[in-house]
Coordinates of C-alpha atoms and ligand atoms in Angstrom, one line a residue:
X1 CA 19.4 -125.2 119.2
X2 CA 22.8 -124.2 120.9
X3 CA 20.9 -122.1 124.1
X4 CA 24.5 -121.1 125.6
X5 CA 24.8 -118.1 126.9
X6 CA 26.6 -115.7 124.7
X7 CA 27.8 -112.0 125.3
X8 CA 25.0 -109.7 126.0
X9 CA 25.0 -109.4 122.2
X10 CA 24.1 -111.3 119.7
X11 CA 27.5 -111.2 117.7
X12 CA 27.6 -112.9 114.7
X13 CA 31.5 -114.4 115.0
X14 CA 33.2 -114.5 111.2
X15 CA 34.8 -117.9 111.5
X16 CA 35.5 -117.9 108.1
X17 CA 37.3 -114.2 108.2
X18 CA 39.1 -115.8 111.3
X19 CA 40.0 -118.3 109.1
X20 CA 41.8 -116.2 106.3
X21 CA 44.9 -115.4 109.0
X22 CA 47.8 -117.0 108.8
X23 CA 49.4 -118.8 111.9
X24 CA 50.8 -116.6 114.6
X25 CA 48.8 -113.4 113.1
X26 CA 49.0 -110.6 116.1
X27 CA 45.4 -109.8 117.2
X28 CA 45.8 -106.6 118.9
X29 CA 44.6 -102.8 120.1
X30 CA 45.8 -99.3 120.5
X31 CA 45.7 -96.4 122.4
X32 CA 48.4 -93.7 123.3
X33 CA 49.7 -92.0 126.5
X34 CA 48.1 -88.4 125.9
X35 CA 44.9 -89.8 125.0
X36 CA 44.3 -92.2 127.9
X37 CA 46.1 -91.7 130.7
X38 CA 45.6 -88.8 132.7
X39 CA 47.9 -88.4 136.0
X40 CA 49.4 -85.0 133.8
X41 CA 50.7 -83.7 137.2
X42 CA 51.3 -87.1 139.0
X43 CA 54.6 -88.8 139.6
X44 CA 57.0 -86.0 138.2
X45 CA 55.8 -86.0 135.0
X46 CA 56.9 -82.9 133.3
X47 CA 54.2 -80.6 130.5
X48 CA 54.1 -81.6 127.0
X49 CA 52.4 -79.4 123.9
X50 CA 49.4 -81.3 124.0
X51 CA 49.3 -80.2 127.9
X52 CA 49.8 -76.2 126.7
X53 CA 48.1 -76.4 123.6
X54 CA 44.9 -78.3 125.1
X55 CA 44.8 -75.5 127.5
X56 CA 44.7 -72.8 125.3
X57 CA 41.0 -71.3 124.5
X58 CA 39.4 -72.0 121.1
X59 CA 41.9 -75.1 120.6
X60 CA 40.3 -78.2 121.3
X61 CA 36.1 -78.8 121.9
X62 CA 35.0 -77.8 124.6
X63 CA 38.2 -77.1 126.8
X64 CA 39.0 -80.8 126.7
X65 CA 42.5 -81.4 128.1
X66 CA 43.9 -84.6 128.6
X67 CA 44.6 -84.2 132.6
X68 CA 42.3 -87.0 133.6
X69 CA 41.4 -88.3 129.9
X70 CA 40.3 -92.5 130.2
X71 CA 42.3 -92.2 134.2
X72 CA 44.5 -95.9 132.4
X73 CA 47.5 -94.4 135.2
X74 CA 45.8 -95.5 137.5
X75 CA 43.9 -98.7 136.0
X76 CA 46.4 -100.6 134.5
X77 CA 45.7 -104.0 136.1
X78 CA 41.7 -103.8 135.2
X79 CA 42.2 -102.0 131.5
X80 CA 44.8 -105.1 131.0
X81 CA 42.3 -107.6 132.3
X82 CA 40.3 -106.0 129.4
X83 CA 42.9 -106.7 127.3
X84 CA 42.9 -110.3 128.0
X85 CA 39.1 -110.4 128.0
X86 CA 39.3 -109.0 124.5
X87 CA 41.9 -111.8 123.7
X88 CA 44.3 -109.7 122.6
X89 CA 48.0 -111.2 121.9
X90 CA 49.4 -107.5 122.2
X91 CA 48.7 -103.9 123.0
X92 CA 50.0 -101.1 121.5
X93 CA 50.5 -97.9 123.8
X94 CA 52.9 -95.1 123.3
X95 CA 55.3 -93.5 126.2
X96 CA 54.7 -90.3 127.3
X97 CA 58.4 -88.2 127.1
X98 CA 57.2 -85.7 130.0
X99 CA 57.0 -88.5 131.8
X100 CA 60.5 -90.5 131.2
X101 CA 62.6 -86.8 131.0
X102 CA 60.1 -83.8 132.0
X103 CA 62.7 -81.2 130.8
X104 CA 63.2 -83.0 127.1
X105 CA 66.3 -83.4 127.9
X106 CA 68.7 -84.3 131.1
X107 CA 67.3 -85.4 134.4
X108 CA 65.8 -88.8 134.2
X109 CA 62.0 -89.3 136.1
X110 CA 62.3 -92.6 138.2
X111 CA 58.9 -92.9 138.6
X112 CA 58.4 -91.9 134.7
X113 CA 60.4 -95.7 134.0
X114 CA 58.9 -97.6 137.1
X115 CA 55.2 -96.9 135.4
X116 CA 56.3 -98.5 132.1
X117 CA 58.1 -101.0 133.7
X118 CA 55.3 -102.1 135.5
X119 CA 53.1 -101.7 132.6
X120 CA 55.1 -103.7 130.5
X121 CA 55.9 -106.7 133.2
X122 CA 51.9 -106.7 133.4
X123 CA 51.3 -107.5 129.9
X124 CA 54.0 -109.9 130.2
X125 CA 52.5 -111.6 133.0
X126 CA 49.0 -111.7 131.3
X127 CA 50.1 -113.0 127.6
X128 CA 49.8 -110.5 125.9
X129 CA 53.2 -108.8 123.6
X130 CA 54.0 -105.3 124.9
X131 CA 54.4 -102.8 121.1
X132 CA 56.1 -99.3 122.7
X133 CA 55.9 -96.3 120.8
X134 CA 58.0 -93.9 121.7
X135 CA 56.5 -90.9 120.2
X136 CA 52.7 -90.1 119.8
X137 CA 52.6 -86.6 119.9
X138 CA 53.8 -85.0 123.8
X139 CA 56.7 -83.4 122.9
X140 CA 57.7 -81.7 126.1
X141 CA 56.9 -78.2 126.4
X142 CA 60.7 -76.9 127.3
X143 CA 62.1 -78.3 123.5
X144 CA 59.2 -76.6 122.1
X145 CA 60.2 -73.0 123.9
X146 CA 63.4 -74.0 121.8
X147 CA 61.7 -74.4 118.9
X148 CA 60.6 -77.7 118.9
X149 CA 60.8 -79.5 116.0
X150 CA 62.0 -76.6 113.6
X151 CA 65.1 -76.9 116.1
X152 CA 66.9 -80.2 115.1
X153 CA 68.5 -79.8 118.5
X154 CA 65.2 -81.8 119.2
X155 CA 66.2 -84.6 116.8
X156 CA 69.0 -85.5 119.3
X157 CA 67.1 -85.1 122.1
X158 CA 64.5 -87.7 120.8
X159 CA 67.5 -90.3 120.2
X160 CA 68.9 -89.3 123.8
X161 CA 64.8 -89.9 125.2
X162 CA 64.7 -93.1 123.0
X163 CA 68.0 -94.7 124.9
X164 CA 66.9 -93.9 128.1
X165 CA 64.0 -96.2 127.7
X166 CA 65.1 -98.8 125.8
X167 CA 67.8 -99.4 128.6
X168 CA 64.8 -99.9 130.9
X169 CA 62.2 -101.9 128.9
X170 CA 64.5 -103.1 126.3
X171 CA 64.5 -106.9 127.4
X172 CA 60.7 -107.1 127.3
X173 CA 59.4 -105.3 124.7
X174 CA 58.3 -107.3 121.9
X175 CA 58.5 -104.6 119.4
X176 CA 59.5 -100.3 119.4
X177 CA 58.1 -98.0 116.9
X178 CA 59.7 -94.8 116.9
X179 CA 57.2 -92.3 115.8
X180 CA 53.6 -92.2 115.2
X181 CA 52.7 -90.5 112.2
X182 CA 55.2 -87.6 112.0
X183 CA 53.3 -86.0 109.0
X184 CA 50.3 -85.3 111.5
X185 CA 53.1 -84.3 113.9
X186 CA 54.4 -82.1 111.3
X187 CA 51.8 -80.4 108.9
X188 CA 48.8 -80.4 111.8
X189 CA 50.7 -79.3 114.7
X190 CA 53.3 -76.9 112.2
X191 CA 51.9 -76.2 109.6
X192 CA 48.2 -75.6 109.9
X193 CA 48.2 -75.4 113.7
X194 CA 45.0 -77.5 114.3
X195 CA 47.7 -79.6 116.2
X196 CA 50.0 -78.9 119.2
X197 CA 52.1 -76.8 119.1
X198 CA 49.7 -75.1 117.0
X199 CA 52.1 -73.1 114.8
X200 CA 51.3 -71.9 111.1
X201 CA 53.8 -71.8 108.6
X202 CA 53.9 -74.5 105.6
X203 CA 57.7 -74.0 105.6
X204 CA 58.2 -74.7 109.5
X205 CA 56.3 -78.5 108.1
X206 CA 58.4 -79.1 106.1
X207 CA 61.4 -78.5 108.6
X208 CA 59.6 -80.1 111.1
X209 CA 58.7 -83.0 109.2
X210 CA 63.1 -83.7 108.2
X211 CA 63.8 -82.7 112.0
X212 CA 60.9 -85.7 112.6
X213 CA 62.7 -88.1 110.4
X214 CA 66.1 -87.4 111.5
X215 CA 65.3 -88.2 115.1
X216 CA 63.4 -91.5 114.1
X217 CA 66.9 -92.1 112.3
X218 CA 69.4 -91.4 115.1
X219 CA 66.9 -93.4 117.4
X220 CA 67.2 -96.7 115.0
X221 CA 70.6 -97.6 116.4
X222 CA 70.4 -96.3 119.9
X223 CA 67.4 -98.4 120.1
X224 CA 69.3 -101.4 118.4
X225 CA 72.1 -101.2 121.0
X226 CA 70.4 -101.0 123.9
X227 CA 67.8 -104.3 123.0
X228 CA 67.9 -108.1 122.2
X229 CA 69.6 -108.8 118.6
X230 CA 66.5 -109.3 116.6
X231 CA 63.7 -106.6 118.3
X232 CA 62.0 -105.7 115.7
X233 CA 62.2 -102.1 115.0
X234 CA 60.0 -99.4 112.9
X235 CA 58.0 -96.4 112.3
X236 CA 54.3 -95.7 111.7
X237 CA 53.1 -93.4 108.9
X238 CA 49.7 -93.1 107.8
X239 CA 49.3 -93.7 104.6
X240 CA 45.9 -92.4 102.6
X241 CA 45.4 -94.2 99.6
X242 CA 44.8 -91.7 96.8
X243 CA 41.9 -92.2 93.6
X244 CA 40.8 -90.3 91.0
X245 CA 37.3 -89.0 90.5
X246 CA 37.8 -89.2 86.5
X247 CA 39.9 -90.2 83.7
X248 CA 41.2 -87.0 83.5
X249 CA 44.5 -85.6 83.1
X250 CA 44.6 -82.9 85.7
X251 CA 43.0 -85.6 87.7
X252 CA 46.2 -88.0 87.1
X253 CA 48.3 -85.1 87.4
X254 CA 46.8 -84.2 91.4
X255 CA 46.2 -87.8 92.4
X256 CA 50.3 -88.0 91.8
X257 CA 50.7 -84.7 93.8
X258 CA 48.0 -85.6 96.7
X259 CA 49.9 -89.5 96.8
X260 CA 53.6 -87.3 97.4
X261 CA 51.8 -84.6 100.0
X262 CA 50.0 -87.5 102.1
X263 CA 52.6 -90.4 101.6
X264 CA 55.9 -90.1 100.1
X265 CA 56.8 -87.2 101.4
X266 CA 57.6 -89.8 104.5
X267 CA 57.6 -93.0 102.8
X268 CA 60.7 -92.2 100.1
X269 CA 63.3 -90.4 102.6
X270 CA 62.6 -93.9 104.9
X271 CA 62.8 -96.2 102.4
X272 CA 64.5 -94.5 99.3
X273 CA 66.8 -92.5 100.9
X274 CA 65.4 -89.3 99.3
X275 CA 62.9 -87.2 99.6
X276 CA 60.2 -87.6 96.6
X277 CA 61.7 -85.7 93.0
X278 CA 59.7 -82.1 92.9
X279 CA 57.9 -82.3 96.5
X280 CA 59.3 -79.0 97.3
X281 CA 58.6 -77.6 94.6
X282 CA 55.0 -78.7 94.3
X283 CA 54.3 -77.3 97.5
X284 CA 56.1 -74.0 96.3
X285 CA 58.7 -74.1 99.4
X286 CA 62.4 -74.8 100.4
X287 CA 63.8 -78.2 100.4
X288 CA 64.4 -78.5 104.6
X289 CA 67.9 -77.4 106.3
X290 CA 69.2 -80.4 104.9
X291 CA 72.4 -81.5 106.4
X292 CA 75.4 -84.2 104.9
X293 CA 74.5 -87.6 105.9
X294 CA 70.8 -86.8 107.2
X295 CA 69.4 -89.1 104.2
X296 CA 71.4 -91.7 105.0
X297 CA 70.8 -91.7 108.7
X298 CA 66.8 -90.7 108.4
X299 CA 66.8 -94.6 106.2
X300 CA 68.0 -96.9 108.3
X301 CA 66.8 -100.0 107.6
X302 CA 63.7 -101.1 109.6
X303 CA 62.4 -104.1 110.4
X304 CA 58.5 -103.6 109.5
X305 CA 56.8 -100.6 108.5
X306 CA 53.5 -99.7 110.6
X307 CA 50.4 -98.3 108.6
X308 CA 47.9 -96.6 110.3
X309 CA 44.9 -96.1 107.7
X310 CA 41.1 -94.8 108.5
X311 CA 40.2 -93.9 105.1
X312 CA 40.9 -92.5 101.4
X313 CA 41.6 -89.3 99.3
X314 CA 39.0 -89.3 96.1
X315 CA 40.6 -86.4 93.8
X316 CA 39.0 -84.5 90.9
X317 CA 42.1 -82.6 89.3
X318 CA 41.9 -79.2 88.9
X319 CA 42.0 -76.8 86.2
X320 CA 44.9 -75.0 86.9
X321 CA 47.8 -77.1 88.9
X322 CA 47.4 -76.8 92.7
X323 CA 50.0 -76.8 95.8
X324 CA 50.6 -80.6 96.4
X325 CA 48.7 -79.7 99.9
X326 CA 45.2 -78.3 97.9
X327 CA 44.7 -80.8 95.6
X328 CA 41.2 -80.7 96.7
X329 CA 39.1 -83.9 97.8
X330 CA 36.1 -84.4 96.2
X331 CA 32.6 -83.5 97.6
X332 CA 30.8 -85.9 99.5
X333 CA 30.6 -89.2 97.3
X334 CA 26.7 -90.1 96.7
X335 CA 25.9 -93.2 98.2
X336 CA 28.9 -93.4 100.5
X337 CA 28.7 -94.0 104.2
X338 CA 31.2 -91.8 106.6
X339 CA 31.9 -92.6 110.3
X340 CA 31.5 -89.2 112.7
X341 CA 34.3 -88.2 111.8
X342 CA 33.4 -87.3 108.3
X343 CA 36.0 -90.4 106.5
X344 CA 34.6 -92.2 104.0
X345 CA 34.3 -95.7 104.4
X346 CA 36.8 -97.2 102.0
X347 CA 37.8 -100.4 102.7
X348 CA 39.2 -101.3 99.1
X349 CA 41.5 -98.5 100.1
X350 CA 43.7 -100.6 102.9
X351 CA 44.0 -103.9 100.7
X352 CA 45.1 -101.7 98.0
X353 CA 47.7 -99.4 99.9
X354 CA 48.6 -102.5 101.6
X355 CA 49.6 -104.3 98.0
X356 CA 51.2 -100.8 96.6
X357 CA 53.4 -100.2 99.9
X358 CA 54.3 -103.8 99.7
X359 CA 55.5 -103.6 96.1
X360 CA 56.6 -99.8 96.0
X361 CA 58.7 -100.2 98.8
X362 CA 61.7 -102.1 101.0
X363 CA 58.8 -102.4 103.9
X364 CA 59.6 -106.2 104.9
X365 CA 57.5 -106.9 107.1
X366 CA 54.0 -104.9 107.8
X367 CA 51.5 -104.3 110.8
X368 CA 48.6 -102.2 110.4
X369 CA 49.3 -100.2 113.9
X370 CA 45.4 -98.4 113.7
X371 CA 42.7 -99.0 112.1
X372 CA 38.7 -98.2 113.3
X373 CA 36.0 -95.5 113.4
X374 CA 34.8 -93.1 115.6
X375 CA 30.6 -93.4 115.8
X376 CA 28.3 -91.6 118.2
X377 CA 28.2 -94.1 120.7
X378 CA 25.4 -93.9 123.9
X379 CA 25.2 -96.2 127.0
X380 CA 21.5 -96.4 128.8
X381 CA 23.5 -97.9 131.6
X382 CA 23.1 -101.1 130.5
X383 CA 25.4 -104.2 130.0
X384 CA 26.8 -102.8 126.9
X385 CA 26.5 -100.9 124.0
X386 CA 25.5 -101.4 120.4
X387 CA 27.3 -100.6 117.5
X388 CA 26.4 -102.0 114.5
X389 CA 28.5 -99.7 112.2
X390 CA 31.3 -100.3 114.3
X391 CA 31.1 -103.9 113.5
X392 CA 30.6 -103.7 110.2
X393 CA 33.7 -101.2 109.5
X394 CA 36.0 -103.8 111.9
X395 CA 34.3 -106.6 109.2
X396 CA 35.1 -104.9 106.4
X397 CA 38.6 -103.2 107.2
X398 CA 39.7 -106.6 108.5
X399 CA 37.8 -108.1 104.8
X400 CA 40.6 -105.7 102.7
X401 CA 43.6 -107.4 105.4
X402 CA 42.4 -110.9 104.7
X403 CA 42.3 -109.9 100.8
X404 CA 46.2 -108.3 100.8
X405 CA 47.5 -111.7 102.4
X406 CA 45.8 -113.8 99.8
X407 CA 47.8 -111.2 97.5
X408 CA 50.8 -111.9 99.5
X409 CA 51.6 -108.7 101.3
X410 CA 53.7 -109.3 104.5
X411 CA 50.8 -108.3 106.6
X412 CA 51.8 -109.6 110.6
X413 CA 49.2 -108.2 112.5
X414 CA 46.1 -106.0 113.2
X415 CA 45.6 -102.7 116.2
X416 CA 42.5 -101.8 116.4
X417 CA 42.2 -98.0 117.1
X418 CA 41.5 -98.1 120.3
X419 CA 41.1 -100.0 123.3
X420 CA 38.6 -98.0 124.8
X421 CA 37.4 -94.4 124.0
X422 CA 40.0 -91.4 124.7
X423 CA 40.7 -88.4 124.4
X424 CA 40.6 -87.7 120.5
X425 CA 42.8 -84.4 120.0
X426 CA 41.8 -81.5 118.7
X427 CA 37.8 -83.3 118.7
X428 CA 38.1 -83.9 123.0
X429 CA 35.9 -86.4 124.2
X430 CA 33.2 -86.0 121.7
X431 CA 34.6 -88.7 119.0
X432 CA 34.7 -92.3 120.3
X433 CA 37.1 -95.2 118.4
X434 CA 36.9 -97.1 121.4
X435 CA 35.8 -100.9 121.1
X436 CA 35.1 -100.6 125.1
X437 CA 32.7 -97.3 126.0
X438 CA 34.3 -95.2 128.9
X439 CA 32.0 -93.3 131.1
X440 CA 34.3 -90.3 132.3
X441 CA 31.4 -89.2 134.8
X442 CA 32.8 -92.6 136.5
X443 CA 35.6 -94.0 134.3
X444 CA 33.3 -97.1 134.1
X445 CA 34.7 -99.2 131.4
X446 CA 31.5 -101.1 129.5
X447 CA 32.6 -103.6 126.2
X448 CA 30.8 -102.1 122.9
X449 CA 29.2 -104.9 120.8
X450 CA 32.2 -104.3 118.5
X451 CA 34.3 -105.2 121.2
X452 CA 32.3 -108.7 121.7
X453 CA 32.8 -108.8 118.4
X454 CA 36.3 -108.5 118.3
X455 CA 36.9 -111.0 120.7
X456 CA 34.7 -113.9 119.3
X457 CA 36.7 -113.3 116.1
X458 CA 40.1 -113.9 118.1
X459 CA 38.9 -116.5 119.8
X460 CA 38.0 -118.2 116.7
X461 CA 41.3 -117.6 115.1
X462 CA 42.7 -119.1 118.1
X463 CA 40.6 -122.1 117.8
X464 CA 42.2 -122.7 113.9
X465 CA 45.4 -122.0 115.2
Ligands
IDE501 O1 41.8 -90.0 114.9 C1 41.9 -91.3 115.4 C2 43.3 -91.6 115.6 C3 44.0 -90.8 116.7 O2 43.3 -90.9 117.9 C4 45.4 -91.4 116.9 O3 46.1 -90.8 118.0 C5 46.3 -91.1 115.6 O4 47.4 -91.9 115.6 C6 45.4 -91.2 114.4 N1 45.9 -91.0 113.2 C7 44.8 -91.0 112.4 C8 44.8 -90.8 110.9 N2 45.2 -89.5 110.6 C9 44.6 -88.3 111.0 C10 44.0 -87.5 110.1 C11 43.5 -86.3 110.4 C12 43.6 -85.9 111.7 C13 44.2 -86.7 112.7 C14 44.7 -87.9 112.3 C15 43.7 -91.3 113.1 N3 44.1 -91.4 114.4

């Protein structure tokens, strides 16, 4: 009987899951620089919407801002040693824009650059591939007092932001995503307002969301000129995969609508050059302030296409046609399991969006950038924390990966969401995706099972490879 000591958990390592990854398959994790960080008044950085709108009463649980969040400014040598405790061949963590340019635009932050820069040089040092994105949601709070991103002033600012860096860290970044998910960016923090910068208008989305797209564009090739011939550069959407309740023709009708509202609407103006035929329209608003040459510009051709997926959309069509954005999900599915965030556990629903994407679109190569689940997590002050469910979502999410290779999608590597718990937007502190459990009372970092987990599946990889 093999009486090694093993992680404080008994994990039960897939070998044979391990085994279905190709050769030089990226193992990594996530996290982004509003959600983790903290230091909001440290070091120059400048305010960002998520600053003003976490601030505002009634706007996120609690109170929660992000001014101290998981504290990773001032831990990035231990939450790296993580890193490499977890085995991870890369991390991927966003830039915070306050931080590089605190006005948006004009006067650089020196300190802003030297954090990255040491960031990035640590990661080096330690093994593990440094993946910048260079927008997860902090826009800077003086270009949204000019409108944000209804102004497409802002678009040029963001390629101005995105030059600035890649000057810097250009040379050792393994790979630069643009954006992170500019349809949250756009219909939560536009047009619903559940999102910074909170407005309301289903029109201002839609502008937003082109604005959104027409920055990512002019970044492409101020990015391309400023790094190594061959940095692979992209963009992560999320993409919801969207099924139908019924056999029904209103139900085929709304699962085409829903697909356009969560998906297209980015996916076709990227990698079609066009925005999808009757989007407008189905949402009953304006095309955007569409100028010559945006399409062209907004698809520039990428080098992968990061897909960030949680979940699914189940649809029962309704009677009479509804707005593409109130084709309206089923009720709770009997005999289905939801993490605590209320998304159905789908895993069918990545292999399958991860075949479609492949063979709908001119993706080349693909990374899912997040993947996980948020689960009420507890720590008794012991040597870790169990969670099961955790496990078995990571098992089964990573099941559906395995399943798209074996069907030949271009699939080059995994990020769990997230590295350790954080500061989860409009939900605070009270949602944890983490794989390692922070305690804020002490910013104690303690490995989740999932996370032991996690790591005796990459070490078993590595052990194949
Ligand atoms: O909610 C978990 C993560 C979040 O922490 C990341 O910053 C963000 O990139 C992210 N995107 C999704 C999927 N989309 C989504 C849907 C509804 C609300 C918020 C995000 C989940 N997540």
């Amino acid at each position: 009987m093999d009486i090694t000591p093993k992680a404080p958990i008994q994990t039960q390592v897939d070998t044979d899951l391990a085994r279905r990854f190709p050769p030089r398959f990226l193992w990594g994790a996530a996290t982004a620089s509003y959600q983790i960080e903290g230091a909001v008044h440290e070091d120059g950085r400048g305010s960002s919407i998520w600053d003003d709108f976490s601030a505002t009463p009634g706007k996120v649980f609690e109170g929660h801002t992000g001014e101290v969040a998981a504290d990773h400014y001032h831990r990035v040598e231990e939450d790296t040693d993580l890193m490499v405790r977890l085995g991870l061949s890369a991390y991927r963590f966003s830039i915070a824009w306050p931080r590089i340019v605190p006005e948006g635009r004009g006067a650089i932050n020196p300190a802003g650059l030297d954090f990255y820069d040491r960031l990035v040089d640590t990661l080096l040092e330690k093994g593990i591939q440094p993946f910048a994105t260079l927008y997860h949601w902090d826009l800077p709070s003086p270009l949204e007092r000019a409108g944000g991103w209804l102004n497409r002033e802002t678009a040029y600012a963001f390629a101005d932001y995105t030059e600035i860096v890649a000057r810097r860290l250009g040379d050792r970044v393994a790979s630069w995503i643009t954006l992170n998910e500019p349809w949250c960016s756009a219909y939560l923090g536009y047009g619903i307002g559940v999102h910074a910068p909170g407005r309301t208008d289903r029109q201002g989305a839609i502008d937003a969301a082109h604005h959104l797209l027409l920055g990512h564009g002019l970044a492409v090739p101020r990015l391309r000129a400023q790094v190594p011939a061959g940095t692979p550069v992209g963009i992560t959407l999320i993409v919801n995969p969207v099924y139908g309740a019924d056999e029904r023709a209103e139900t085929a009708r709304d699962v085409k609508l829903a697909h356009a509202f969560s998906n297209a609407w980015f996916l076709d103006p990227i990698y079609r050059g066009s925005y999808p035929e009757g989007f407008f329209e189905a949402m009953a608003l304006n095309p955007p302030p569409i100028q010559e040459g945006d399409l062209e510009i907004i698809s520039a051709p990428l080098d992968f296409l990061g897909v960030n997926n949680y979940s699914r959309t189940l649809i029962r069509g309704a009677q009479e046609q509804p707005l593409a954005d109130s084709c309206q999900a089923v009720a709770p599915i009997p005999n289905a399991c939801y993490t605590d965030m209320g998304w159905e556990i789908y895993p069918h629903g990545l292999r399958d969006l991860l075949v479609n994407v492949a063979r709908d679109y001119p993706v080349g190569n693909i990374y899912v950038t997040e993947n996980g689940a948020a689960f009420p997590d507890t720590w008794d002050g012991g040597e870790t924390i169990n969670d099961p469910r955790r496990v078995s979502y990571l098992r089964s999410y990573l099941t559906a990966c395995a399943e798209a290779l074996e069907q030949g999608v271009p699939l080059r590597g995994y990020f769990v969401w997230s590295l350790m718990d954080n500061f989860e937007w409009a939900e605070g502190y009270a949602k944890r995706f983490g794989i390692v459990y922070v305690d804020y009372s002490t910013q104690r970092r303690i490995i989740k099972e999932s996370g032991y987990w996690y790591a005796e599946l990459l070490n078993a990889f590595n052990n194949n490879n």
